[in-house]
Tab-separated table of C-alpha atoms and ligand atoms in Angstrom:
chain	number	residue	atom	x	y	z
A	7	UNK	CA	-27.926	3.527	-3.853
A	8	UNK	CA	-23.905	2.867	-4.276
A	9	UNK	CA	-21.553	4.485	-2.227
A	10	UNK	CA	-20.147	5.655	-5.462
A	11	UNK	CA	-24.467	7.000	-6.868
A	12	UNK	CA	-24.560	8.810	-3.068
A	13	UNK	CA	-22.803	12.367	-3.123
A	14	UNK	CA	-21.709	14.905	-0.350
A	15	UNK	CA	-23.638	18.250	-1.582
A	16	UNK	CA	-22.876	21.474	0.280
A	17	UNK	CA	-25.041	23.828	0.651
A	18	UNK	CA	-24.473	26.786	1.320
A	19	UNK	CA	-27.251	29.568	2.413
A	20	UNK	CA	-27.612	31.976	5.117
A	21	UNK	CA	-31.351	31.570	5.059
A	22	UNK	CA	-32.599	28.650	7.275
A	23	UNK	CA	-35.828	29.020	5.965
A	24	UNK	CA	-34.987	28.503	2.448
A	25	UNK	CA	-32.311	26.028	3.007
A	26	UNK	CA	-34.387	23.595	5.259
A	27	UNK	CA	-36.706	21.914	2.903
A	28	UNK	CA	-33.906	21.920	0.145
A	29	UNK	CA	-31.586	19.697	2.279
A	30	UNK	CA	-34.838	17.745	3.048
A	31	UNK	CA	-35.329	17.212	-0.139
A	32	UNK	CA	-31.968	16.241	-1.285
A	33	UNK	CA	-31.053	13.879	1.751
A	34	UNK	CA	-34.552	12.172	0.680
A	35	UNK	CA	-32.724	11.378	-2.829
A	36	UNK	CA	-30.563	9.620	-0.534
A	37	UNK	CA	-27.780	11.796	-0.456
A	38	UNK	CA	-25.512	13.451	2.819
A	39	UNK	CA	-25.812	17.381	3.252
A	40	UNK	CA	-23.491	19.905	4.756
A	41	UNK	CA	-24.898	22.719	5.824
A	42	UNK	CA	-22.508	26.196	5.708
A	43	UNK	CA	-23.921	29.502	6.924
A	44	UNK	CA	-21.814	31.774	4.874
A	45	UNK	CA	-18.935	31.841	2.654
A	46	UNK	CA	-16.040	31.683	4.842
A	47	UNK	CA	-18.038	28.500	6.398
A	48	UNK	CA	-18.227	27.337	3.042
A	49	UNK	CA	-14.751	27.334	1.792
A	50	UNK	CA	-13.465	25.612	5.498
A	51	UNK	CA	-16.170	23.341	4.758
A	52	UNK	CA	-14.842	22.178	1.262
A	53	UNK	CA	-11.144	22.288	2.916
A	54	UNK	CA	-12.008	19.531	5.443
A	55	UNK	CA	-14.646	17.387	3.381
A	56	UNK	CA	-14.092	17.638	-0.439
A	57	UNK	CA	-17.785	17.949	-1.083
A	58	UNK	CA	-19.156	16.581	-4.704
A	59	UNK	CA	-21.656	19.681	-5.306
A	60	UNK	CA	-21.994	22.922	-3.679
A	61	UNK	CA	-24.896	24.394	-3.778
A	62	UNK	CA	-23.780	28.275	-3.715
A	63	UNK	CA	-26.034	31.137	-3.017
A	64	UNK	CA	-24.901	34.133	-4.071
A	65	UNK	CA	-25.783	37.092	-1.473
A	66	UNK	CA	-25.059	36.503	2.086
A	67	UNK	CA	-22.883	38.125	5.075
A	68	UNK	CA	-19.712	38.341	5.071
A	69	UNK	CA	-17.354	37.304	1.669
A	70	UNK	CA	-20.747	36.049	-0.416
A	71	UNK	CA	-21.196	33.558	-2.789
A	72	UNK	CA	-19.255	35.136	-5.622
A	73	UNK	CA	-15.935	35.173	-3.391
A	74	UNK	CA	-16.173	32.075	-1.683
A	75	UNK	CA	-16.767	30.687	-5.168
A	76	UNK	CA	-12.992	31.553	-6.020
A	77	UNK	CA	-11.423	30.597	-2.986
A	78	UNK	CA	-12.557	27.209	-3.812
A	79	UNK	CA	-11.596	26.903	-6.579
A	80	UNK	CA	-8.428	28.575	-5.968
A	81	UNK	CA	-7.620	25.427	-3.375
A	82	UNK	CA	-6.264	22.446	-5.045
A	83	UNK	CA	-7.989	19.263	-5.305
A	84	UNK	CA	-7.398	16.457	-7.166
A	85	UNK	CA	-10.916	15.482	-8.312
A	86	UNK	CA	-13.804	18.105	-9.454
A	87	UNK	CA	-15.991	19.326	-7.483
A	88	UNK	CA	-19.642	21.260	-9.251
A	89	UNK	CA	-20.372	24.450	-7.896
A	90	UNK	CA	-23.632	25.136	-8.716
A	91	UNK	CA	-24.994	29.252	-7.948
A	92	UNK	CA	-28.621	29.724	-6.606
A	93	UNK	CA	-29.251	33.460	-7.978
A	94	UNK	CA	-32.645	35.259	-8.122
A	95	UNK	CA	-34.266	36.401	-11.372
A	96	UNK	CA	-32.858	38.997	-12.827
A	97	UNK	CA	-29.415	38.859	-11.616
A	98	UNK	CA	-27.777	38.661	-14.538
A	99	UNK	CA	-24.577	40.347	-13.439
A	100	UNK	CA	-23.730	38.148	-10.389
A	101	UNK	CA	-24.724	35.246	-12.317
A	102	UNK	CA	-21.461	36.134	-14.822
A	103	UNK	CA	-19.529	37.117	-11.739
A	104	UNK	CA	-20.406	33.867	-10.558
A	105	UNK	CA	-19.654	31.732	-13.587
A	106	UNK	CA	-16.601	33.700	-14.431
A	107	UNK	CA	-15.490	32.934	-10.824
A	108	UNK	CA	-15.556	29.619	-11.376
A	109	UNK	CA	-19.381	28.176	-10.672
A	110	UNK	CA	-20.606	25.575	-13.357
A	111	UNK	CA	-24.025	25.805	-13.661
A	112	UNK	CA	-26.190	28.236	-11.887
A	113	UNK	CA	-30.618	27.579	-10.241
A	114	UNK	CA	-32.762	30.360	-10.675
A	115	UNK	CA	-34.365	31.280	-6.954
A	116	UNK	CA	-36.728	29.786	-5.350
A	117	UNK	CA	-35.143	26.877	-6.409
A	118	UNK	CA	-37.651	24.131	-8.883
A	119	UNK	CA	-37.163	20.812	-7.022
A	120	UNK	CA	-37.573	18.791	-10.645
A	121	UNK	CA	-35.106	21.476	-11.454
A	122	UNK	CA	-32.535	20.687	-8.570
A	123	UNK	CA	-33.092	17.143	-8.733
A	124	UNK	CA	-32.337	16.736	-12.796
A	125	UNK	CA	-28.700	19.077	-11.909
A	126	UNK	CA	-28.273	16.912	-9.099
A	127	UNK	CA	-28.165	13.885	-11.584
A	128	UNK	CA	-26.286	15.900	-14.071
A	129	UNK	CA	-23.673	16.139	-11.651
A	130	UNK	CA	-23.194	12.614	-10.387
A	131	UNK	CA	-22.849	11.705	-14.120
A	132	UNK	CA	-19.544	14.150	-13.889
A	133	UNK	CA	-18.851	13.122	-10.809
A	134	UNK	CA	-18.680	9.599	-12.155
A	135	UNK	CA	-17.029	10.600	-15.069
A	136	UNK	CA	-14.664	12.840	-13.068
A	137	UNK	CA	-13.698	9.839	-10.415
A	138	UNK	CA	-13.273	7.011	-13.285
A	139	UNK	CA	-10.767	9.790	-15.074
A	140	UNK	CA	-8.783	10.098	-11.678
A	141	UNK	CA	-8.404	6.580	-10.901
A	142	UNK	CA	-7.209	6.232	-14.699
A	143	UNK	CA	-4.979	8.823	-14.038
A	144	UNK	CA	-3.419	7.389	-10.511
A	145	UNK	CA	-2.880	3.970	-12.288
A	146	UNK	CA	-0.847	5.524	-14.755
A	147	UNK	CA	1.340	7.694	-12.433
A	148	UNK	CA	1.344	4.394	-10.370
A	149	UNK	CA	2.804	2.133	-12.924
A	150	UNK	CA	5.006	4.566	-14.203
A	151	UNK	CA	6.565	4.963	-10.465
A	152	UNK	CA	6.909	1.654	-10.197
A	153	UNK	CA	8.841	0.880	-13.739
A	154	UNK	CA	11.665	3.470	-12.556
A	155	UNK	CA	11.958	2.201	-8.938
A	156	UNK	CA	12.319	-1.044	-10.948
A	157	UNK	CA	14.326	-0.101	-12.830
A	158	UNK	CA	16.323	1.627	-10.055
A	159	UNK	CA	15.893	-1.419	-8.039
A	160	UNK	CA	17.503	-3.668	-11.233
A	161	UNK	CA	20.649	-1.345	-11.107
A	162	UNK	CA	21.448	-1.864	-7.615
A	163	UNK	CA	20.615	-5.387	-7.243
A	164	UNK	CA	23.068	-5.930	-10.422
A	165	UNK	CA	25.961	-3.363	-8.787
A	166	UNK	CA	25.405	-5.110	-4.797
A	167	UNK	CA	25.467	-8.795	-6.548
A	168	UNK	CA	28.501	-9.117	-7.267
A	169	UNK	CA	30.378	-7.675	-4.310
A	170	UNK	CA	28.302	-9.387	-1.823
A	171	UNK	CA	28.846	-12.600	-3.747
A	172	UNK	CA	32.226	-12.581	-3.237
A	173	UNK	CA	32.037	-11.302	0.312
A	174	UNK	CA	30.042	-13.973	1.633
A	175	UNK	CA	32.631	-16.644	-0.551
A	176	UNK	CA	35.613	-14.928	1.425
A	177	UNK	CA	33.705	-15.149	4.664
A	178	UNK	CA	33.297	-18.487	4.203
A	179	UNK	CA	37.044	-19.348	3.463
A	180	UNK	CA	37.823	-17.249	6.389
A	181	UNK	CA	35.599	-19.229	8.421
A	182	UNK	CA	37.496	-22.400	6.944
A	183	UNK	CA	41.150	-20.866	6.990
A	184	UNK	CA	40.280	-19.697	10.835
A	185	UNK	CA	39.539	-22.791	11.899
A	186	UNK	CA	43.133	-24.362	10.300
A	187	UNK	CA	44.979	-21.880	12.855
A	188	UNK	CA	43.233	-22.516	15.467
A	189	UNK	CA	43.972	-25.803	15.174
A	190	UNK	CA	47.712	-24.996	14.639
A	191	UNK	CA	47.837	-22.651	17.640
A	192	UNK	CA	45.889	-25.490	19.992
A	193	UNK	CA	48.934	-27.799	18.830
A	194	UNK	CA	51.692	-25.187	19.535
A	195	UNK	CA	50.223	-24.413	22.906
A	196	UNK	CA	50.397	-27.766	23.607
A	197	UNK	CA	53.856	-28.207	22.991
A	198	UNK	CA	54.725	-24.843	24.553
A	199	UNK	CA	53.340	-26.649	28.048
A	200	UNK	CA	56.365	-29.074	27.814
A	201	UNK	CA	58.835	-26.434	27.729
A	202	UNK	CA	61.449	-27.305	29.843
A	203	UNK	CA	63.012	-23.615	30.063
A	204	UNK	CA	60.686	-21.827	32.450
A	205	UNK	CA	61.100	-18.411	31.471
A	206	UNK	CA	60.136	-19.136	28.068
A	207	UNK	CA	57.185	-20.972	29.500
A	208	UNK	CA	56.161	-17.996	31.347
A	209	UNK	CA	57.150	-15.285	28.271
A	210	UNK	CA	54.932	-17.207	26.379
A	211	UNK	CA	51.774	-17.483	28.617
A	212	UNK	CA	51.912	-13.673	29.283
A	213	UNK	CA	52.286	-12.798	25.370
A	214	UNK	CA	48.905	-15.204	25.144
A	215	UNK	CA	47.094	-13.267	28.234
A	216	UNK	CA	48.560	-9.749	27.011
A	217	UNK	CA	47.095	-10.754	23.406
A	218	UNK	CA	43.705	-11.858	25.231
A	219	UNK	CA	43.955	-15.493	22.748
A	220	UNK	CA	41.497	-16.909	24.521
A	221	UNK	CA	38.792	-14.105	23.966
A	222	UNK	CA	40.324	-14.263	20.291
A	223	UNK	CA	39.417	-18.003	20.521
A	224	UNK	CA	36.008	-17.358	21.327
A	225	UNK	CA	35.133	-13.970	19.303
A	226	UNK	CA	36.573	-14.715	16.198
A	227	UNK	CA	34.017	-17.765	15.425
A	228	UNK	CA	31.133	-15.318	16.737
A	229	UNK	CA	31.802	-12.795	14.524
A	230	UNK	CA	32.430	-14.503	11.097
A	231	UNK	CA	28.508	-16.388	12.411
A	232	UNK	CA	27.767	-12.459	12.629
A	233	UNK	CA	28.951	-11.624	9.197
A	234	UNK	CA	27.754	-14.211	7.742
A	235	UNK	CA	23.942	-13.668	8.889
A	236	UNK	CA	24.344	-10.123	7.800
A	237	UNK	CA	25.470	-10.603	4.738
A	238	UNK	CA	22.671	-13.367	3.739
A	239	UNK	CA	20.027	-10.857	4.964
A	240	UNK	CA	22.192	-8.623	2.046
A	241	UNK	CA	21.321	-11.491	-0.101
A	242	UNK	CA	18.148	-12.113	0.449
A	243	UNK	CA	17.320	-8.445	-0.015
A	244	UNK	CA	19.043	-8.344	-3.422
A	245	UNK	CA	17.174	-11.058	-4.333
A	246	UNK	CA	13.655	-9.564	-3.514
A	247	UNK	CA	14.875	-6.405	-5.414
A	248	UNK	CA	15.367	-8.902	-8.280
A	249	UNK	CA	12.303	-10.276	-8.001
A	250	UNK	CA	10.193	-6.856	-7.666
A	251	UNK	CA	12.156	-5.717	-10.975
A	252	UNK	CA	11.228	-8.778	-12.952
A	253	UNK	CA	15.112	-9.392	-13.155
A	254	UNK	CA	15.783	-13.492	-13.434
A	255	UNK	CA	12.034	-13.625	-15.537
A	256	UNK	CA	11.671	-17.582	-15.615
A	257	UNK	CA	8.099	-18.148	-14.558
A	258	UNK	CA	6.902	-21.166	-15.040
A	259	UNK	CA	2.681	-20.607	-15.103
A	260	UNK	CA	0.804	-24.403	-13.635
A	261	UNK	CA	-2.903	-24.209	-13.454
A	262	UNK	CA	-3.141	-24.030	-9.506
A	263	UNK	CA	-6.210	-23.814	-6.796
A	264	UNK	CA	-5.474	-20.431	-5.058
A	265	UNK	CA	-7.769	-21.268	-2.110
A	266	UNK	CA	-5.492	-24.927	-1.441
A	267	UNK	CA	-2.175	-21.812	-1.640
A	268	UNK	CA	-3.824	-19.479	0.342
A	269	UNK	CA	-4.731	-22.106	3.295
A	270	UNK	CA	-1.688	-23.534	3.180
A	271	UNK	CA	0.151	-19.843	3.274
A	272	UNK	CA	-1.870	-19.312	6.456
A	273	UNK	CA	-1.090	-22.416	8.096
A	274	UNK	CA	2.275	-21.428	8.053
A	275	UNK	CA	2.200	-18.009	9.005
A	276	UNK	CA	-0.639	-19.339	11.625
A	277	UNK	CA	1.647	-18.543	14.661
A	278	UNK	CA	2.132	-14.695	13.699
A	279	UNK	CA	-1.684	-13.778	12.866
A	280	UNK	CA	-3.652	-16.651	15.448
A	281	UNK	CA	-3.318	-13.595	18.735
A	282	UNK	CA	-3.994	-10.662	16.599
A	283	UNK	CA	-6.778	-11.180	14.844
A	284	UNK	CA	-9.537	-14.096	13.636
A	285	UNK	CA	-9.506	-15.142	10.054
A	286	UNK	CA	-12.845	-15.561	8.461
A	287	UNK	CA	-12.883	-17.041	4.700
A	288	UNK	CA	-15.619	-16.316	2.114
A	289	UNK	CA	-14.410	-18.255	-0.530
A	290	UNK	CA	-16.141	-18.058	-3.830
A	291	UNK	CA	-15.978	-21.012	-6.419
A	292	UNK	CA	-13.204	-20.142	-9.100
A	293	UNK	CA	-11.833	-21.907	-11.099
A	294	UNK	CA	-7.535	-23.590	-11.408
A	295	UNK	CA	-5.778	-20.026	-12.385
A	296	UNK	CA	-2.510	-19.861	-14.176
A	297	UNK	CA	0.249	-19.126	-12.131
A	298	UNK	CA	3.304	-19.469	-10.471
A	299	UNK	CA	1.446	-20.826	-7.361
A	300	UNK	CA	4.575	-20.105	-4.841
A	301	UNK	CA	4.907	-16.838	-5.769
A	302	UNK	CA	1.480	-15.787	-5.187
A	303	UNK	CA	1.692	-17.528	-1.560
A	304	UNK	CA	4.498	-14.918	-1.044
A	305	UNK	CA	1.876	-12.302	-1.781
A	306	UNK	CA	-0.870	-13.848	0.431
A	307	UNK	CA	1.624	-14.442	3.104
A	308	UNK	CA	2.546	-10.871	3.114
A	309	UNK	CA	-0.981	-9.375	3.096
A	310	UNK	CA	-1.759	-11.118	5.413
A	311	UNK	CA	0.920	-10.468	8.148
A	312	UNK	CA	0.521	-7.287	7.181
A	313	UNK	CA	-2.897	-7.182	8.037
A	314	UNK	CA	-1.926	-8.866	11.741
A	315	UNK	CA	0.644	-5.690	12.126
A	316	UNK	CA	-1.877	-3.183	11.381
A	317	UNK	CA	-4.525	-4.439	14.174
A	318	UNK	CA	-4.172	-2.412	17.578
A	319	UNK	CA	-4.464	-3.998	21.154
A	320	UNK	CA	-8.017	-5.821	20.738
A	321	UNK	CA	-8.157	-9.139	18.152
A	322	UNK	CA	-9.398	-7.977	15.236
A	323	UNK	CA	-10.298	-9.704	11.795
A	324	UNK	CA	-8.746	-10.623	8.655
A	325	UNK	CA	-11.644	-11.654	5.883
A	326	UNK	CA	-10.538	-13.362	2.882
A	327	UNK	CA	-12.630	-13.575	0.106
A	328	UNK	CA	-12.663	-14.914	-3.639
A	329	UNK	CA	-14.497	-14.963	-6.511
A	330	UNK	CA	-14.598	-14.754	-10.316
A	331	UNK	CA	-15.520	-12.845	-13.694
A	332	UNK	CA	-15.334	-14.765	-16.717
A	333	UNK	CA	-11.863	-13.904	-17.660
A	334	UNK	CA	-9.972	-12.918	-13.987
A	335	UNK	CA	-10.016	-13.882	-10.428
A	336	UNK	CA	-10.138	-12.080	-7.260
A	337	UNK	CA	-9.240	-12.016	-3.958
A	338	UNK	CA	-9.407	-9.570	-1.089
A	339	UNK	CA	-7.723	-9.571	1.814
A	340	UNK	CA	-9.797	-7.308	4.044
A	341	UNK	CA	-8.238	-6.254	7.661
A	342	UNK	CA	-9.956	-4.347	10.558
A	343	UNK	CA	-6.732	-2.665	11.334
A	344	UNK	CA	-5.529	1.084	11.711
A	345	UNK	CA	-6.125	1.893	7.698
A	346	UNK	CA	-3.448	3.233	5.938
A	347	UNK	CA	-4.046	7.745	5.693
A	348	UNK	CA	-4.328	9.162	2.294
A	349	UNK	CA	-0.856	10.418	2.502
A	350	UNK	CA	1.332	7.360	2.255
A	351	UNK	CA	-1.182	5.410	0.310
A	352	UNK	CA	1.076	6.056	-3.010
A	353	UNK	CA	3.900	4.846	-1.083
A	354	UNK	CA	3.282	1.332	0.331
A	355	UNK	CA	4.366	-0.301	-2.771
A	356	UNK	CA	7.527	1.549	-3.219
A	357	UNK	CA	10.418	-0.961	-2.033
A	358	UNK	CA	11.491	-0.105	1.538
A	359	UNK	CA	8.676	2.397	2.532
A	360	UNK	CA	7.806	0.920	5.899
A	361	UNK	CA	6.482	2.676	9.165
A	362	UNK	CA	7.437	-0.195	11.246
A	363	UNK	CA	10.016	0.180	13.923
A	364	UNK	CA	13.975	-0.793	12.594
A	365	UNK	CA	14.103	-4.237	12.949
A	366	UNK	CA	10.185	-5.041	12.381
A	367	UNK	CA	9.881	-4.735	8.537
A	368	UNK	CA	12.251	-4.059	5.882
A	369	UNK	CA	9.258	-2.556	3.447
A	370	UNK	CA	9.497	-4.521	0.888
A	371	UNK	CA	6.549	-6.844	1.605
A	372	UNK	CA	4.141	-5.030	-0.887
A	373	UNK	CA	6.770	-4.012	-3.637
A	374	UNK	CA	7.689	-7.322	-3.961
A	375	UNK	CA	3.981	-8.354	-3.858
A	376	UNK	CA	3.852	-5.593	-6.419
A	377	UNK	CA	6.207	-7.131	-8.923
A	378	UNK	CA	4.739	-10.661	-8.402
A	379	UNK	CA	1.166	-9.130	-9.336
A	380	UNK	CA	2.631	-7.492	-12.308
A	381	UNK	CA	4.160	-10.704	-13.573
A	382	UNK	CA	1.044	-12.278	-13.415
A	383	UNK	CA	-0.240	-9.554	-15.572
A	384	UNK	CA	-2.804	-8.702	-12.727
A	385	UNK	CA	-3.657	-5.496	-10.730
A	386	UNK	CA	-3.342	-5.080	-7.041
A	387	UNK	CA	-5.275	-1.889	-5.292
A	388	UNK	CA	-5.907	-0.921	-1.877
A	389	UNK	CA	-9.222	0.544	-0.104
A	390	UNK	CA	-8.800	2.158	3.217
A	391	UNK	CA	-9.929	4.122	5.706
A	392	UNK	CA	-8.358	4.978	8.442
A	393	UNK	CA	-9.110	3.653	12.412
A	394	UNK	CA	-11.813	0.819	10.389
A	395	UNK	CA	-9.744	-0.638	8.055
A	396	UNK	CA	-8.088	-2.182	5.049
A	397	UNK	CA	-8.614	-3.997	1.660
A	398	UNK	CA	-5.945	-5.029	-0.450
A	399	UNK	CA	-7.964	-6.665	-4.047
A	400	UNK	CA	-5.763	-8.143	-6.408
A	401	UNK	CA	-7.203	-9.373	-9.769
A	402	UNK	CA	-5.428	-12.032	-12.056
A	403	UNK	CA	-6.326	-13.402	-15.213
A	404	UNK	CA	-7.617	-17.004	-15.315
A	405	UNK	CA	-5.144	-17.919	-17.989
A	406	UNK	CA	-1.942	-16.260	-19.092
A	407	UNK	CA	-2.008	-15.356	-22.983
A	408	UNK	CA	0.636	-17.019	-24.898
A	409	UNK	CA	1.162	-20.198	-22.710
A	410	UNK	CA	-0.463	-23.568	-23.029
A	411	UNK	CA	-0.703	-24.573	-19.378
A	412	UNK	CA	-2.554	-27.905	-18.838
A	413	UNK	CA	-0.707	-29.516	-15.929
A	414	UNK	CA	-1.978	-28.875	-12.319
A	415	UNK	CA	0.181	-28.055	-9.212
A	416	UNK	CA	-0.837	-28.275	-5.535
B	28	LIG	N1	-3.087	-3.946	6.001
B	28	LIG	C1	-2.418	-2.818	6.282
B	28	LIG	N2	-2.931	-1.910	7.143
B	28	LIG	C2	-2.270	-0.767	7.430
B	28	LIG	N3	-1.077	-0.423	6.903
B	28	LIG	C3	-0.523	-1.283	6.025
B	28	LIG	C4	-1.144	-2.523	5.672
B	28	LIG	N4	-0.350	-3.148	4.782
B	28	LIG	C5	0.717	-2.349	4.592
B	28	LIG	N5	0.633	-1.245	5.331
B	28	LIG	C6	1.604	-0.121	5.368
B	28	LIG	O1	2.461	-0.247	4.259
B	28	LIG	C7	3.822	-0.302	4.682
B	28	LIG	C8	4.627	-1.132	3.719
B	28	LIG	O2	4.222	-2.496	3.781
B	28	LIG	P1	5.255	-3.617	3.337
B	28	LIG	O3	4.617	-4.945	3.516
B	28	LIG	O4	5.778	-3.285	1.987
B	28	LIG	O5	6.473	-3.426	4.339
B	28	LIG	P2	6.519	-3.756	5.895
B	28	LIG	O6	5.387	-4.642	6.276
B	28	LIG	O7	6.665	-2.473	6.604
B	28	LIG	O8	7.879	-4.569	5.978
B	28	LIG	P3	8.140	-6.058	5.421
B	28	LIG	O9	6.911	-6.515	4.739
B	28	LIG	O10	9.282	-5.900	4.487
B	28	LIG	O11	8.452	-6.835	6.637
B	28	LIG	C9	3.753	-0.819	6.106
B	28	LIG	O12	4.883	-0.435	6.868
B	28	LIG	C10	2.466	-0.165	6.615
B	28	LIG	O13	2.687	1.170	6.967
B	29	LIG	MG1	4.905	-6.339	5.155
């Protein structure tokens, strides 16, 4: 049975002796059961594990079935859960309390295990349903994030272009102009040492001290080297702004071997991974894909540094794996790391999310991968779970539609 065919049922009954042999029986279908004593148990239950079922009865101590039943579904999720009311014969009335509160489906008491089983299946088929509808539903609030951050990202890339352009050009004939005074003031000084008038000797050496020339001498190179640096890092973030926006579109797609990219990615990037973790590779036999090779070894180098920052003080492992459909490729990137919570998952491709320290990552690692994916008309999505692990799987089609590549690269 699949992870995905395997559901969390909660059941909830105050008798023991009713409720053993159904959780027997439903943990023999292969499936996990919570157990919750009463309704107030029930609804703390569903807070902390977002059952798939609940299996509700309706009379017990303390807020009953019927109540619990609306609490839950008064708490928002963002996937269904069944609630499914075990009533006795003949209780018609709680059974439309029940429904009306916000149960499902409802099992007549004692409880048919054919019965139970056949709404047990009924309900993974929703389930299914219910989980392919959400993941639909997160790829389309996804994408449409990402198009306006693009398009955000376009805007200020075009507005800090320019300025920084001509920043960095003035630096530069700063740097150039500096150098010509200098020069100047080295030949003046030198002349100014074969002064024959002492006391404008000795005016002029204490006008140099009290205008500290010599620190000027030194500080002045030091920080136009400063400016400049900062101002290419200015650059170079512009530019992977472009690049996540699909700003400066000129790809040129070559049939290329993404295994020969993605060993020669980690040969480079070697030094940072080699003490933090072990890289294991379960390539799978696919075929050239069309691509702009370079730019995916940008997104393989950054999944898998990534994966090196996420691993705590023990080496852990990064597993790389490919393999093929008829029409796509794929490749994980799977990492043993801390796992990335729930919360932020949305967020790690959004350009300059990071929760590294200032200084350690800029965040835009994954937007950019992001961008590079979506150029490639491909899909990038990330399984995690937090203190095992990570799994970034990106997906590309084997050829791009509307280009006729036939040369190789690599
Ligand atoms: N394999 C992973 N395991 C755990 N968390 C991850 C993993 N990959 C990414 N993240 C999370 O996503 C965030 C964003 O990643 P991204 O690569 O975009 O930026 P960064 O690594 O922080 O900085 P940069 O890549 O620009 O140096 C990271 O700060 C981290 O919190
Ligand atoms: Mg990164």
């Amino acid at each position: 049975m699949s992870d995905i065919e395997k559901l969390h049922v909660l059941l909830v009954e105050d008798s023991r002796t009713y409720a053993m042999p159904v959780k027997t029986f439903i943990e023999e279908k292969g499936h996990r059961v919570t157990l919750a004593r009463c309704g107030e148990e029930a609804v703390a239950h569903f807070q902390k594990e977002l059952p798939d079922i609940i299996l509700m009865d309706v009379i017990m101590p303390g807020i009953g079935g019927i109540e619990a039943t609306r609490q839950i579904r008064r708490i928002k999720t963002d996937r269904w859960v069944s609630i499914i009311m075990m009533t006795s014969l003949g209780g018609n009335e709680s059974l439309i309390e029940g429904l009306e509160a916000g149960a499902d489906e409802y099992l007549i008491k004692p409880v048919r295990f054919d019965v139970l089983e056949a709404r047990i299946r009924a309900s993974q088929r929703v389930a299914k349903v219910q989980r392919s509808l959400h993941d639909v539903r997160q790829q389309l609030v996804q994408t449409e994030k990402m198009a306006s951050i693009g398009q955000l990202a376009a805007g200020i890339a075009h507005e800090i272009n320019n300025p920084i352009g001509f920043v960095f050009s003035n630096i530069g004939s700063l740097e150039r102009y500096m150098a010509s005074v200098f020069q100047i003031l080295d030949a003046h000084e030198k002349v100014a040492e074969t002064l024959a008038n002492p006391e404008q000797r000795a005016q002029l050496a204490s006008l140099r001290k009290e205008l500290d020339i010599d620190f000027l001498k030194e500080d002045i190179p030091a920080l136009i080297a400063e400016s400049k640096d900062g101002i290419s890092r200015v650059k170079n973030i512009v530019q992977d702004l472009k690049d996540f926006s699909h700003v400066d579109d000129r790809l040129d797609f070559q049939l290329a071997d993404l295994h020969k990219g993605i060993d020669s990615t980690l040969n480079i990037v070697s030094n940072e991974i080699k003490y933090k973790a072990e890289i294991v590779k379960e390539y799978g036999d696919i075929p050239e894909v069309e691509c702009v090779a370079a730019h995916l070894n940008q997104v393989f180098m950054n999944l898998a540094i990534n994966a090196a920052h996420a691993m705590g003080e023990g080496r852990g492992k990064i597993t790389i794996r490919t393999g093929c459909s008829k029409e796509r490729v794929w490749i994980t990137f799977t990492d043993t790391g801390c796992g990335i919570p729930n919360e932020i998952r949305s967020k790690v491709f959004d350009p300059f999310f990071t929760t590294k320290p200032i200084g350690k990552g800029t965040g835009l690692g994954l937007s950019l991968s992001y961008g590079i994916i979506q150029k490639h008309h491909g899909t990038i999505e990330i399984e995690s779970e937090v203190g095992k692990g990570t799994t970034f799987l990106i997906s590309l089609p084997i050829r791009q539609a509307g280009t006729d590549a036939t040369h190789s690269k690599w």
